[in-house]
CSV table of C-alpha atoms in Angstrom, one decimal:
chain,number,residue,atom,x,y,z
A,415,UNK,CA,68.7,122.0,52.0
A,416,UNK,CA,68.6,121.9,55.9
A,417,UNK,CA,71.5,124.6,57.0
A,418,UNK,CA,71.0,125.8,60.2
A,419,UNK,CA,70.2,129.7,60.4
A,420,UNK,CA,73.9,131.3,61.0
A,421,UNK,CA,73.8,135.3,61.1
A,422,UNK,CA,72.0,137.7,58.7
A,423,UNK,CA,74.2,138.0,55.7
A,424,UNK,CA,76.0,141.5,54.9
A,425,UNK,CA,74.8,143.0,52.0
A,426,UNK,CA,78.3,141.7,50.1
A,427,UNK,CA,77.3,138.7,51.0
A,428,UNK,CA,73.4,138.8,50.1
A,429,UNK,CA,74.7,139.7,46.7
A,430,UNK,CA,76.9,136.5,46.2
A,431,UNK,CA,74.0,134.6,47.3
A,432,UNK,CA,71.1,136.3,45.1
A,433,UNK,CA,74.1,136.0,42.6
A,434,UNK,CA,74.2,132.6,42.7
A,435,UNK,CA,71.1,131.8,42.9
A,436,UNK,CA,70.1,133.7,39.8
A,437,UNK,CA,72.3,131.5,37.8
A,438,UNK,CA,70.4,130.3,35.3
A,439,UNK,CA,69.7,126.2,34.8
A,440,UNK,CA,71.2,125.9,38.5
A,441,UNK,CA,68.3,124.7,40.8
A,442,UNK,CA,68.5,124.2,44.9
A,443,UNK,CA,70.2,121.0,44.8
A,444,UNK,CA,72.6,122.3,42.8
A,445,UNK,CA,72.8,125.8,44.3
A,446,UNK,CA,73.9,123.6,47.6
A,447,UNK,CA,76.2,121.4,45.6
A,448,UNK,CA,78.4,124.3,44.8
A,449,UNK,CA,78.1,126.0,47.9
A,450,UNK,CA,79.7,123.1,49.8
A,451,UNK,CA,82.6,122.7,46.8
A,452,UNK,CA,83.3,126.5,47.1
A,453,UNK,CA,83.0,126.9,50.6
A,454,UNK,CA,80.7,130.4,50.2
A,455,UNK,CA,78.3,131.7,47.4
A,456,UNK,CA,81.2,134.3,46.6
A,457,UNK,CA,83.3,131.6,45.7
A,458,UNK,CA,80.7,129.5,43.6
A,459,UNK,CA,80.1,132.6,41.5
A,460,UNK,CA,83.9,133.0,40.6
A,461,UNK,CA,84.6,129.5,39.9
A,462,UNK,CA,81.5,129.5,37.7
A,463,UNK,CA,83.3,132.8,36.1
A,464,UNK,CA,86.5,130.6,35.5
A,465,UNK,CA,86.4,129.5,31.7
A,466,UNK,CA,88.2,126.2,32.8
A,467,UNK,CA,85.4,125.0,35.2
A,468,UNK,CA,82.8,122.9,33.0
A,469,UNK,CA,80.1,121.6,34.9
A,470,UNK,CA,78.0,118.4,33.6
A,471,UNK,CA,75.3,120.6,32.8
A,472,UNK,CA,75.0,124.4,31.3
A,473,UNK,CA,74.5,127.1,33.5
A,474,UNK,CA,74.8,130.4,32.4
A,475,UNK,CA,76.1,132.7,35.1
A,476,UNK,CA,74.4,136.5,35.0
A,477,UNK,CA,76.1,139.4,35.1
A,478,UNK,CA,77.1,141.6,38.1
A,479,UNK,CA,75.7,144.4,36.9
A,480,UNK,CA,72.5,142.5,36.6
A,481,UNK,CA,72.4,141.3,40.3
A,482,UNK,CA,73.0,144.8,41.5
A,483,UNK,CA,70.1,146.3,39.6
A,484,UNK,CA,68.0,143.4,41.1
A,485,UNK,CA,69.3,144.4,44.5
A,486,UNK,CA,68.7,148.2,43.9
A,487,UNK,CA,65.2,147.7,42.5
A,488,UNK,CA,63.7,145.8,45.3
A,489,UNK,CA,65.5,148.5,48.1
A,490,UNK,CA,64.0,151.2,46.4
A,491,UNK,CA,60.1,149.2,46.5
A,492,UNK,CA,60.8,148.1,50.3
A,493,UNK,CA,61.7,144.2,49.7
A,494,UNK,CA,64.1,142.2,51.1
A,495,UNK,CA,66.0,139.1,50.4
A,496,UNK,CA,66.1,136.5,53.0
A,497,UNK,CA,69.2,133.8,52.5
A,498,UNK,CA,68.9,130.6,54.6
A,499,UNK,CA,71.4,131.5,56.4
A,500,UNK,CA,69.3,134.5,57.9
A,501,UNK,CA,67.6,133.3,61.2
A,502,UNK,CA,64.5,135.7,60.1
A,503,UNK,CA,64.3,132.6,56.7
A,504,UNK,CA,61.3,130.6,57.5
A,505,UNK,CA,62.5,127.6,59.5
A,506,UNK,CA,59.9,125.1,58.4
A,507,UNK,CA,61.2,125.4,54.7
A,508,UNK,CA,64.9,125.7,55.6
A,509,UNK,CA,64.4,121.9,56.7
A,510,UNK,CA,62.4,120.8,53.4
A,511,UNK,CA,64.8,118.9,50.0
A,512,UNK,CA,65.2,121.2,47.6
A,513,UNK,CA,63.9,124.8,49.9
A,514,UNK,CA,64.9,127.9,47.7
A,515,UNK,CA,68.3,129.4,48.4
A,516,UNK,CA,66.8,133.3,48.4
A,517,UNK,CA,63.7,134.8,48.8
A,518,UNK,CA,62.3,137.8,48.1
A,519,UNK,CA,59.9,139.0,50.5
A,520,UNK,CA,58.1,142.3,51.5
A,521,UNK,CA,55.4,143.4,54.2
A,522,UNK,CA,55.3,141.8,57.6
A,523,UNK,CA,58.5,138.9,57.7
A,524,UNK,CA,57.8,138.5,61.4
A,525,UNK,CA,54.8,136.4,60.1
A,526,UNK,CA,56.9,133.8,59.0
A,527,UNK,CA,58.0,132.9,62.5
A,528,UNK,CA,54.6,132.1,63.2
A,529,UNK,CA,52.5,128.8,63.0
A,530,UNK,CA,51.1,128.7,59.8
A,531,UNK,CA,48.1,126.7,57.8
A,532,UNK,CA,47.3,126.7,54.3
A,533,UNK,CA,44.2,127.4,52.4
A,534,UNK,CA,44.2,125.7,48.8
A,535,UNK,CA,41.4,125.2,46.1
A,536,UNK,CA,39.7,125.9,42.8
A,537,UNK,CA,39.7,128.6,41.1
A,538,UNK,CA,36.5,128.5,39.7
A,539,UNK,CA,35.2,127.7,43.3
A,540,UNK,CA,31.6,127.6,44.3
A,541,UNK,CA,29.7,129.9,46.6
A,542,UNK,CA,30.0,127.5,49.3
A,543,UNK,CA,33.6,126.5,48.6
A,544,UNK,CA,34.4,130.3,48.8
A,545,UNK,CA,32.3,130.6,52.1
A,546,UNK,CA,34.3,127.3,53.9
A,547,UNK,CA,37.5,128.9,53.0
A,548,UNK,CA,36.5,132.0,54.3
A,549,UNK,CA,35.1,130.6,57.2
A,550,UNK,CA,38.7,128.3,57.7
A,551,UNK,CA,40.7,131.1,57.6
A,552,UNK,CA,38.7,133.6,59.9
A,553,UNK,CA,38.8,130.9,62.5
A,554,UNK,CA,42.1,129.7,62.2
A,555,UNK,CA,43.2,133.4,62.5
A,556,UNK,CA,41.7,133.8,65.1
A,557,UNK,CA,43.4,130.7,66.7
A,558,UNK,CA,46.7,132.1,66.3
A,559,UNK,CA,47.4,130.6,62.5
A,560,UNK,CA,48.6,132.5,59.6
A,561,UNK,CA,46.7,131.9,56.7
A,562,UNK,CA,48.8,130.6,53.9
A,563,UNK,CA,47.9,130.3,49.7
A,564,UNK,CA,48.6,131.8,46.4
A,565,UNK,CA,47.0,134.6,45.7
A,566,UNK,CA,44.9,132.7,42.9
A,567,UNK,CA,41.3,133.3,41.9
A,568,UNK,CA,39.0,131.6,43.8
A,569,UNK,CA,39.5,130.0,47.2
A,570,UNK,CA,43.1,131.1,47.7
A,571,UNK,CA,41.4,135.0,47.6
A,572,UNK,CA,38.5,134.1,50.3
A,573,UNK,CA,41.4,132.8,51.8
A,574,UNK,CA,43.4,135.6,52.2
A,575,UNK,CA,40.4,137.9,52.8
A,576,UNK,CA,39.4,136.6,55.5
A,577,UNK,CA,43.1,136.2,56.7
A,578,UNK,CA,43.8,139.5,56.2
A,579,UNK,CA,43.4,141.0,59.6
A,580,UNK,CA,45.3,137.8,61.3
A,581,UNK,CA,48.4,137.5,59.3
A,582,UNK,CA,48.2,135.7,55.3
A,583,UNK,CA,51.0,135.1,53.5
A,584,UNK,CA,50.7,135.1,49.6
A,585,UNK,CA,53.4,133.0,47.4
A,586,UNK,CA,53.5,134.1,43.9
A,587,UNK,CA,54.4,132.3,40.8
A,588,UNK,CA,56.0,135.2,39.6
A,589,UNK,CA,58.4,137.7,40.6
A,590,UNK,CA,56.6,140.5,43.3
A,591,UNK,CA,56.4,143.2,40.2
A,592,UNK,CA,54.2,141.0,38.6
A,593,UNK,CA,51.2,139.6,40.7
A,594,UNK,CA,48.5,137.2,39.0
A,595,UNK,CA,46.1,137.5,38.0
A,596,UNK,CA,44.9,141.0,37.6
A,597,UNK,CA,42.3,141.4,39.1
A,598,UNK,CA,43.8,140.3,42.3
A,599,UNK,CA,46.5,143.7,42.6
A,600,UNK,CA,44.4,145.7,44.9
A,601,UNK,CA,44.4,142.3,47.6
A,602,UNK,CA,48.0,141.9,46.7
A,603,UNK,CA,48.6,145.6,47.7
A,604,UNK,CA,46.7,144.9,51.1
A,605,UNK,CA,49.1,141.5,52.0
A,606,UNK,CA,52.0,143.8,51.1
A,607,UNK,CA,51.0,146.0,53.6
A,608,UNK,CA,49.3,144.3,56.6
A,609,UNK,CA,50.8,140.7,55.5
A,610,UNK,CA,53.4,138.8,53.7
A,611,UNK,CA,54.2,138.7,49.7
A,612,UNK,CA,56.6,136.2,48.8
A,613,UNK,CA,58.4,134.9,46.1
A,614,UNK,CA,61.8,132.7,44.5
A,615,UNK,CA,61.5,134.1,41.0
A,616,UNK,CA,63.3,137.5,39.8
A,617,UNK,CA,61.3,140.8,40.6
A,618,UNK,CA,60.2,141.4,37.0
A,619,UNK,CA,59.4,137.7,36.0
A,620,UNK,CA,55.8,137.1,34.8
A,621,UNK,CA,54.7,133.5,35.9
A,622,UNK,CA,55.2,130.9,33.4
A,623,UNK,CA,53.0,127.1,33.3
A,624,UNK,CA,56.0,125.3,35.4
A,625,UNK,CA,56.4,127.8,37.8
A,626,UNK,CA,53.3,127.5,39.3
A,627,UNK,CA,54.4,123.7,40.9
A,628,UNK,CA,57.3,125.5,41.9
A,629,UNK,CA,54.6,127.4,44.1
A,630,UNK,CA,52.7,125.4,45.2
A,631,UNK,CA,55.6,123.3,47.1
A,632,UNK,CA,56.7,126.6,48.7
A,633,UNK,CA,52.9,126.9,50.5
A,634,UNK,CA,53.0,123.6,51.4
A,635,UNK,CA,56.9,123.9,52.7
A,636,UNK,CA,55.8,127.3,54.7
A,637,UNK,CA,52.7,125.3,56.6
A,638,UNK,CA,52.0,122.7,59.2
A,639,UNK,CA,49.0,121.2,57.2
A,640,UNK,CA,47.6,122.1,54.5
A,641,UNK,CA,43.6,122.2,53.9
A,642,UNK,CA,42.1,122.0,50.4
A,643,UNK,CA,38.5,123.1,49.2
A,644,UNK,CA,37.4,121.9,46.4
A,645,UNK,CA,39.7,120.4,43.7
A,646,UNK,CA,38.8,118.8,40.2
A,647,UNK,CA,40.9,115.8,39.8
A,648,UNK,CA,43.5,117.3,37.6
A,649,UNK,CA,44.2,120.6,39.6
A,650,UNK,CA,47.3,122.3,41.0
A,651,UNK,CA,45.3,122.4,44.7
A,652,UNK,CA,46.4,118.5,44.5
A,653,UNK,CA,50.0,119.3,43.4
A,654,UNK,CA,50.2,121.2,46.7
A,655,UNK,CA,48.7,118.2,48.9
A,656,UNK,CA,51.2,115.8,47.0
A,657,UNK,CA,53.9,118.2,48.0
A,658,UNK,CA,52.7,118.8,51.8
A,659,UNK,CA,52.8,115.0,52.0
A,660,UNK,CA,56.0,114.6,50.8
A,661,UNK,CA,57.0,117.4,53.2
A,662,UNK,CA,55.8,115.7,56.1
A,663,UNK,CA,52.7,118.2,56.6
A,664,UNK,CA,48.8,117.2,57.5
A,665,UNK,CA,46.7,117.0,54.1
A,666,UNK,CA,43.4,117.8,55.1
A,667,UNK,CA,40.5,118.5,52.8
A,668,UNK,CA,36.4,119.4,53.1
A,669,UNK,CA,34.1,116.7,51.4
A,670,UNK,CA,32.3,118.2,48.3
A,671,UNK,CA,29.1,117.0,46.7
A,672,UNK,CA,29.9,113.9,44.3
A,673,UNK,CA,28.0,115.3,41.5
A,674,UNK,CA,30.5,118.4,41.4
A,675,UNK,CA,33.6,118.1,39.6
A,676,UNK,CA,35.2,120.4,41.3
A,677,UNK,CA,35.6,118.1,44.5
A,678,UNK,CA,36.7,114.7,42.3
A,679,UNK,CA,40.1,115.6,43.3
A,680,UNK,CA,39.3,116.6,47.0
A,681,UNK,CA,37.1,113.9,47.5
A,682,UNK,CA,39.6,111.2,46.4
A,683,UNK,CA,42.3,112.6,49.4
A,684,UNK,CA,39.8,111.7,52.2
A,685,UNK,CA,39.1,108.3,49.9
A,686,UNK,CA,43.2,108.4,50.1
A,687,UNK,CA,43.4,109.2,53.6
A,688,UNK,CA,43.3,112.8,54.1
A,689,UNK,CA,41.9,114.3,57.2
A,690,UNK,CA,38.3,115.2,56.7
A,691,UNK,CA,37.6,118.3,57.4
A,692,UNK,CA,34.1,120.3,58.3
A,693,UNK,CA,34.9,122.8,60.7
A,694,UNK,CA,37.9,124.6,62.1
A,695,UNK,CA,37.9,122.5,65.6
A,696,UNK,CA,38.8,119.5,62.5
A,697,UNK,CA,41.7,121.7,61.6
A,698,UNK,CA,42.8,122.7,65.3
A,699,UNK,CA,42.5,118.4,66.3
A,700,UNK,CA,44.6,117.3,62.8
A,701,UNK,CA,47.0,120.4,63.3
A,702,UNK,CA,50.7,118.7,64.9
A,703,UNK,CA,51.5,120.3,68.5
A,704,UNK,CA,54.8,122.2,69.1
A,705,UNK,CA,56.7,118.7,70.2
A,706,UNK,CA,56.0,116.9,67.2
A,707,UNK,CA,58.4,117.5,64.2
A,708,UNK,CA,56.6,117.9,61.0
A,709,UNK,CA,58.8,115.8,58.7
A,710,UNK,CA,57.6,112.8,60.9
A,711,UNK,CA,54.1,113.0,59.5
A,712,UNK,CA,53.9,111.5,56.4
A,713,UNK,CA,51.2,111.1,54.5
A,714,UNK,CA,50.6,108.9,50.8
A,715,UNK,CA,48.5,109.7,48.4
A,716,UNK,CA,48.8,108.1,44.7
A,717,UNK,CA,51.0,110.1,42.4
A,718,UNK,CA,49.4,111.9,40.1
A,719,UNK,CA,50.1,112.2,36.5
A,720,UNK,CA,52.3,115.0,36.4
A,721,UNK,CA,52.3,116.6,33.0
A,722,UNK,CA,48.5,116.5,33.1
A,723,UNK,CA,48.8,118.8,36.8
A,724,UNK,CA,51.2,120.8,35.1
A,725,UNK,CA,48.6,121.5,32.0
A,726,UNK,CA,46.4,122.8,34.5
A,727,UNK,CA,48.7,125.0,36.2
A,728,UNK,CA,49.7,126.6,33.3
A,729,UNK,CA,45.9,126.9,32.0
A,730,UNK,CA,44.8,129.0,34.9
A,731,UNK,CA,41.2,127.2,34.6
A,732,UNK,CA,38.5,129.3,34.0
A,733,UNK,CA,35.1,128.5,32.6
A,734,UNK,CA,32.2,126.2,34.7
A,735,UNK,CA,32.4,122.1,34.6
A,736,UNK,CA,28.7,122.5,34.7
A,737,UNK,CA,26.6,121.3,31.3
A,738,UNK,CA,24.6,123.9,29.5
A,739,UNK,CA,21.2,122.6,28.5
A,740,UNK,CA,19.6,126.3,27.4
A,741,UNK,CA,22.0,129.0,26.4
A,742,UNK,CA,21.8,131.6,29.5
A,743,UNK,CA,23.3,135.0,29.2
A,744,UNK,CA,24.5,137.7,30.7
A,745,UNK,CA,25.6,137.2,34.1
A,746,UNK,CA,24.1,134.0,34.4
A,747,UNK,CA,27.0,132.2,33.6
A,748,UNK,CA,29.6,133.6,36.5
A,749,UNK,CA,26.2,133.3,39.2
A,750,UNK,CA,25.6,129.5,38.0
A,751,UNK,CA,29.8,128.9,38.6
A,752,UNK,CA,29.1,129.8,42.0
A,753,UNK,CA,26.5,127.2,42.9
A,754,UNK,CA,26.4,123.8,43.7
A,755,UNK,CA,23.7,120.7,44.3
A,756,UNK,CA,23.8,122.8,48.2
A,757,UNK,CA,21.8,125.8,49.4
A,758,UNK,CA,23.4,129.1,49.4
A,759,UNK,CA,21.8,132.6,50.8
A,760,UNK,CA,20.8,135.0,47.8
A,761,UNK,CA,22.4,138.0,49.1
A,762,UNK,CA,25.6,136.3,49.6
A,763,UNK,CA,25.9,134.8,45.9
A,764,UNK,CA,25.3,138.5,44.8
A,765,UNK,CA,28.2,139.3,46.4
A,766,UNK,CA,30.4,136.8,45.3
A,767,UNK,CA,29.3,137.6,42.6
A,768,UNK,CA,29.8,141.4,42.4
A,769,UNK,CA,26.6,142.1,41.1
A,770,UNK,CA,23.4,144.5,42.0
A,771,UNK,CA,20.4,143.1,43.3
A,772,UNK,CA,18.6,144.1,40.0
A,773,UNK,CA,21.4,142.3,37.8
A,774,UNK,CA,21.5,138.9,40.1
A,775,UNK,CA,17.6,139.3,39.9
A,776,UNK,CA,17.8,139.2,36.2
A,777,UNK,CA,20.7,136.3,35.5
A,778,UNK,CA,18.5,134.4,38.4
A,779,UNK,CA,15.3,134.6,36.3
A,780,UNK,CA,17.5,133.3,33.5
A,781,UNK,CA,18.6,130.1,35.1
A,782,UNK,CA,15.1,129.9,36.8
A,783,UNK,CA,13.8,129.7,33.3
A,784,UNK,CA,16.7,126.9,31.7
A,785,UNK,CA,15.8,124.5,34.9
A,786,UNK,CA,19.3,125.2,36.1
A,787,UNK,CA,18.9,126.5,39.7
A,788,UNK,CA,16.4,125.8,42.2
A,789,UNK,CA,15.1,128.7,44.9
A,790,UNK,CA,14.8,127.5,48.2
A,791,UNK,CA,12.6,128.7,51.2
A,792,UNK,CA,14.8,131.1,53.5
A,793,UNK,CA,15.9,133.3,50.4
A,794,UNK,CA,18.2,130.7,49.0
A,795,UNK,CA,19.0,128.8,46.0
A,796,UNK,CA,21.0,125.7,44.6
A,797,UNK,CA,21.2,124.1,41.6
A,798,UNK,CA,18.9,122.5,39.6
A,799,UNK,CA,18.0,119.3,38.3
A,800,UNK,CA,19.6,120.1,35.1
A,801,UNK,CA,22.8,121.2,36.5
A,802,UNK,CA,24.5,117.8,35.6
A,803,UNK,CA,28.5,117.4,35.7
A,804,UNK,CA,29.9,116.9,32.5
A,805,UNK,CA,31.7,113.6,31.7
């Protein structure tokens, strides 16, 4: 959908539009469709009212009542619903296929006028993957960027740690009364307030498998390039870079050690093409300047088999692709997640980690024991010999 921003709807108005887009089986394309055969979302939602008008497919049109409550419930928690007609609707998306007809937003919307990068990767990231995203988005913040990602475990949170103070933008599966996961409220809360919460789905939807692609092609659709750290070869984090190419945007990605799984998928987009990424000033050189028009910078990467990305989506990966040799316990499993073949400081894995120095003492000695890590001189550690990837 690519229609020019007009005037900021009246709240009548808003309503036929959050109307219409609420209308259950009726995606963007078709959303636009019956726009331009009605001639307004008012008049979409009454000829979908009229028993005589039957449509190839079924769509089941809500009720009023329904939409009002909606409208009521997100005024009363402070968020808005931006239409693309409103010139404040993020004007990299409006030009995208298929951009969502309404969405709900709350915290700072001046953000979205603003050049913006994403920060994409595994869930069950490394220490160092976690510290490169962090690193990526404190710099890029600095440089002016909003950070962009999904609020997911892993290197979409370092990501919107560090890009906090800057400007971050989190997209959400689900509707903005239900953030995922859990454990991530108390950082949602924080981009509510200093940043930008955004979503497509109804306020009270719980995210589903499929709606995490749905996502994942809004952060991509919101960003000039898009950055991934680590991703295993069946990930959503190469969903988004599939998307971004097909939007036009820079895929960019920071090489991982061959022997983790978690960078197959990363590793194949440089093999593909990406931009290889190692610092920020990587970043800043592959970013487009002001004169060049995003859609022109096309990218292709092999398409991946979509029902298997989708399986991960939904599965919210958790658990290490590292091989167990010796049964460790305790905390030694989430500590040895957070490693890889590469050196890491001590003191920053037990933070990562959220553990006490005598508690990452203990799951240390553990994996010390089972070969699995190695301590290096300067305080540091990696893993071990035994640490092999699983086939």
């Amino acid at each position: 959908m690519t229609a020019a921003p007009d005037r900021p709807l009246d709240e009548p108005e808003r309503l036929d539009w959050l109307h219409l887009a609420r209308v259950e089986g009726l995606g963007p394309r078709g959303f636009e469709a019956l726009l331009r055969r009605a001639g307004s979302a008012g008049e979409a939602v009454r000829l979908l009212a009229d028993p005589a008008f039957a449509p190839g497919r079924r769509l089941v049109l809500p009720k009023r009542a329904d939409i009002e409550a909606e409208f009521a419930r997100a005024e009363k928690l402070g968020i808005r619903f931006l239409a693309l007609p409103d010139p404040e609707y993020p004007a990299l998306m409006r030009a995208v296929d298929g951009a969502p007809p309404v969405l709900s937003v709350k915290g700072q919307v001046a953000l979205l006028a603003r050049p913006a990068v994403a920060l994409v990767g595994a869930r069950n990231a490394s220490g160092l993957g976690r510290k490169m995203a962090g690193l990526l988005a404190s710099g890029l913040s600095e440089a002016g960027y909003v950070i962009v990602s999904g609020l997911a475990r892993g290197i979409d949170t370092e990501a919107h740690r560090a890009g906090l103070a800057g400007g971050t933008v989190a997209v959400l599966a689900g509707g903005l009364e239900r953030p995922y996961p859990p454990e991530n409220l108390a950082l949602f809360d924080a981009i509510a307030e200093k940043g930008l919460v955004l979503s497509e789905m109804r306020l009270w939807q719980g995210p589903r498998g499929q709606d995490f692609p749905r996502r994942n092609r809004l952060i991509s659709a919101l960003s000039l390039g898009i950055v991934v750290v680590e991703a295993a070869r069946r990930s959503g984090s190469l969903i988004t870079a599939r998307m971004a190419g097909e939007q036009g945007r820079d895929v960019m990605a920071v090489p991982g050690s061959p022997l983790d799984p978690r960078c197959e998928g990363s590793n194949d987009l440089l093999r593909d093409g990406a931009t290889l990424v190692t610092s920020v000033a990587d970043v800043l050189a592959a970013l487009p300047t002001a004169a060049q028009r995003p859609e022109t910078r096309l990218h292709q990467f092999r398409e991946p088999e979509s029902d298997l990305f989708l399986a991960a989506d939904a599965a919210e990966g958790s658990g290490s692709h590292l091989a167990r040799p010796v049964p460790v316990h305790g905390h030694a499993d989430a500590v040895l997640d957070l490693l890889t073949h590469g050196a890491i400081d001590i003191d920053e894995l037990g933070r990562m980690a959220g553990l006490d120095a005598a508690s990452l003492s203990g799951a240390l000695f553990d994996l010390e024991l089972s070969g699995l890590i190695e301590r290096l001189p300067g305080n540091r550690v990696a893993q071990g010999v035994m640490s092999v990837p699983r086939e």
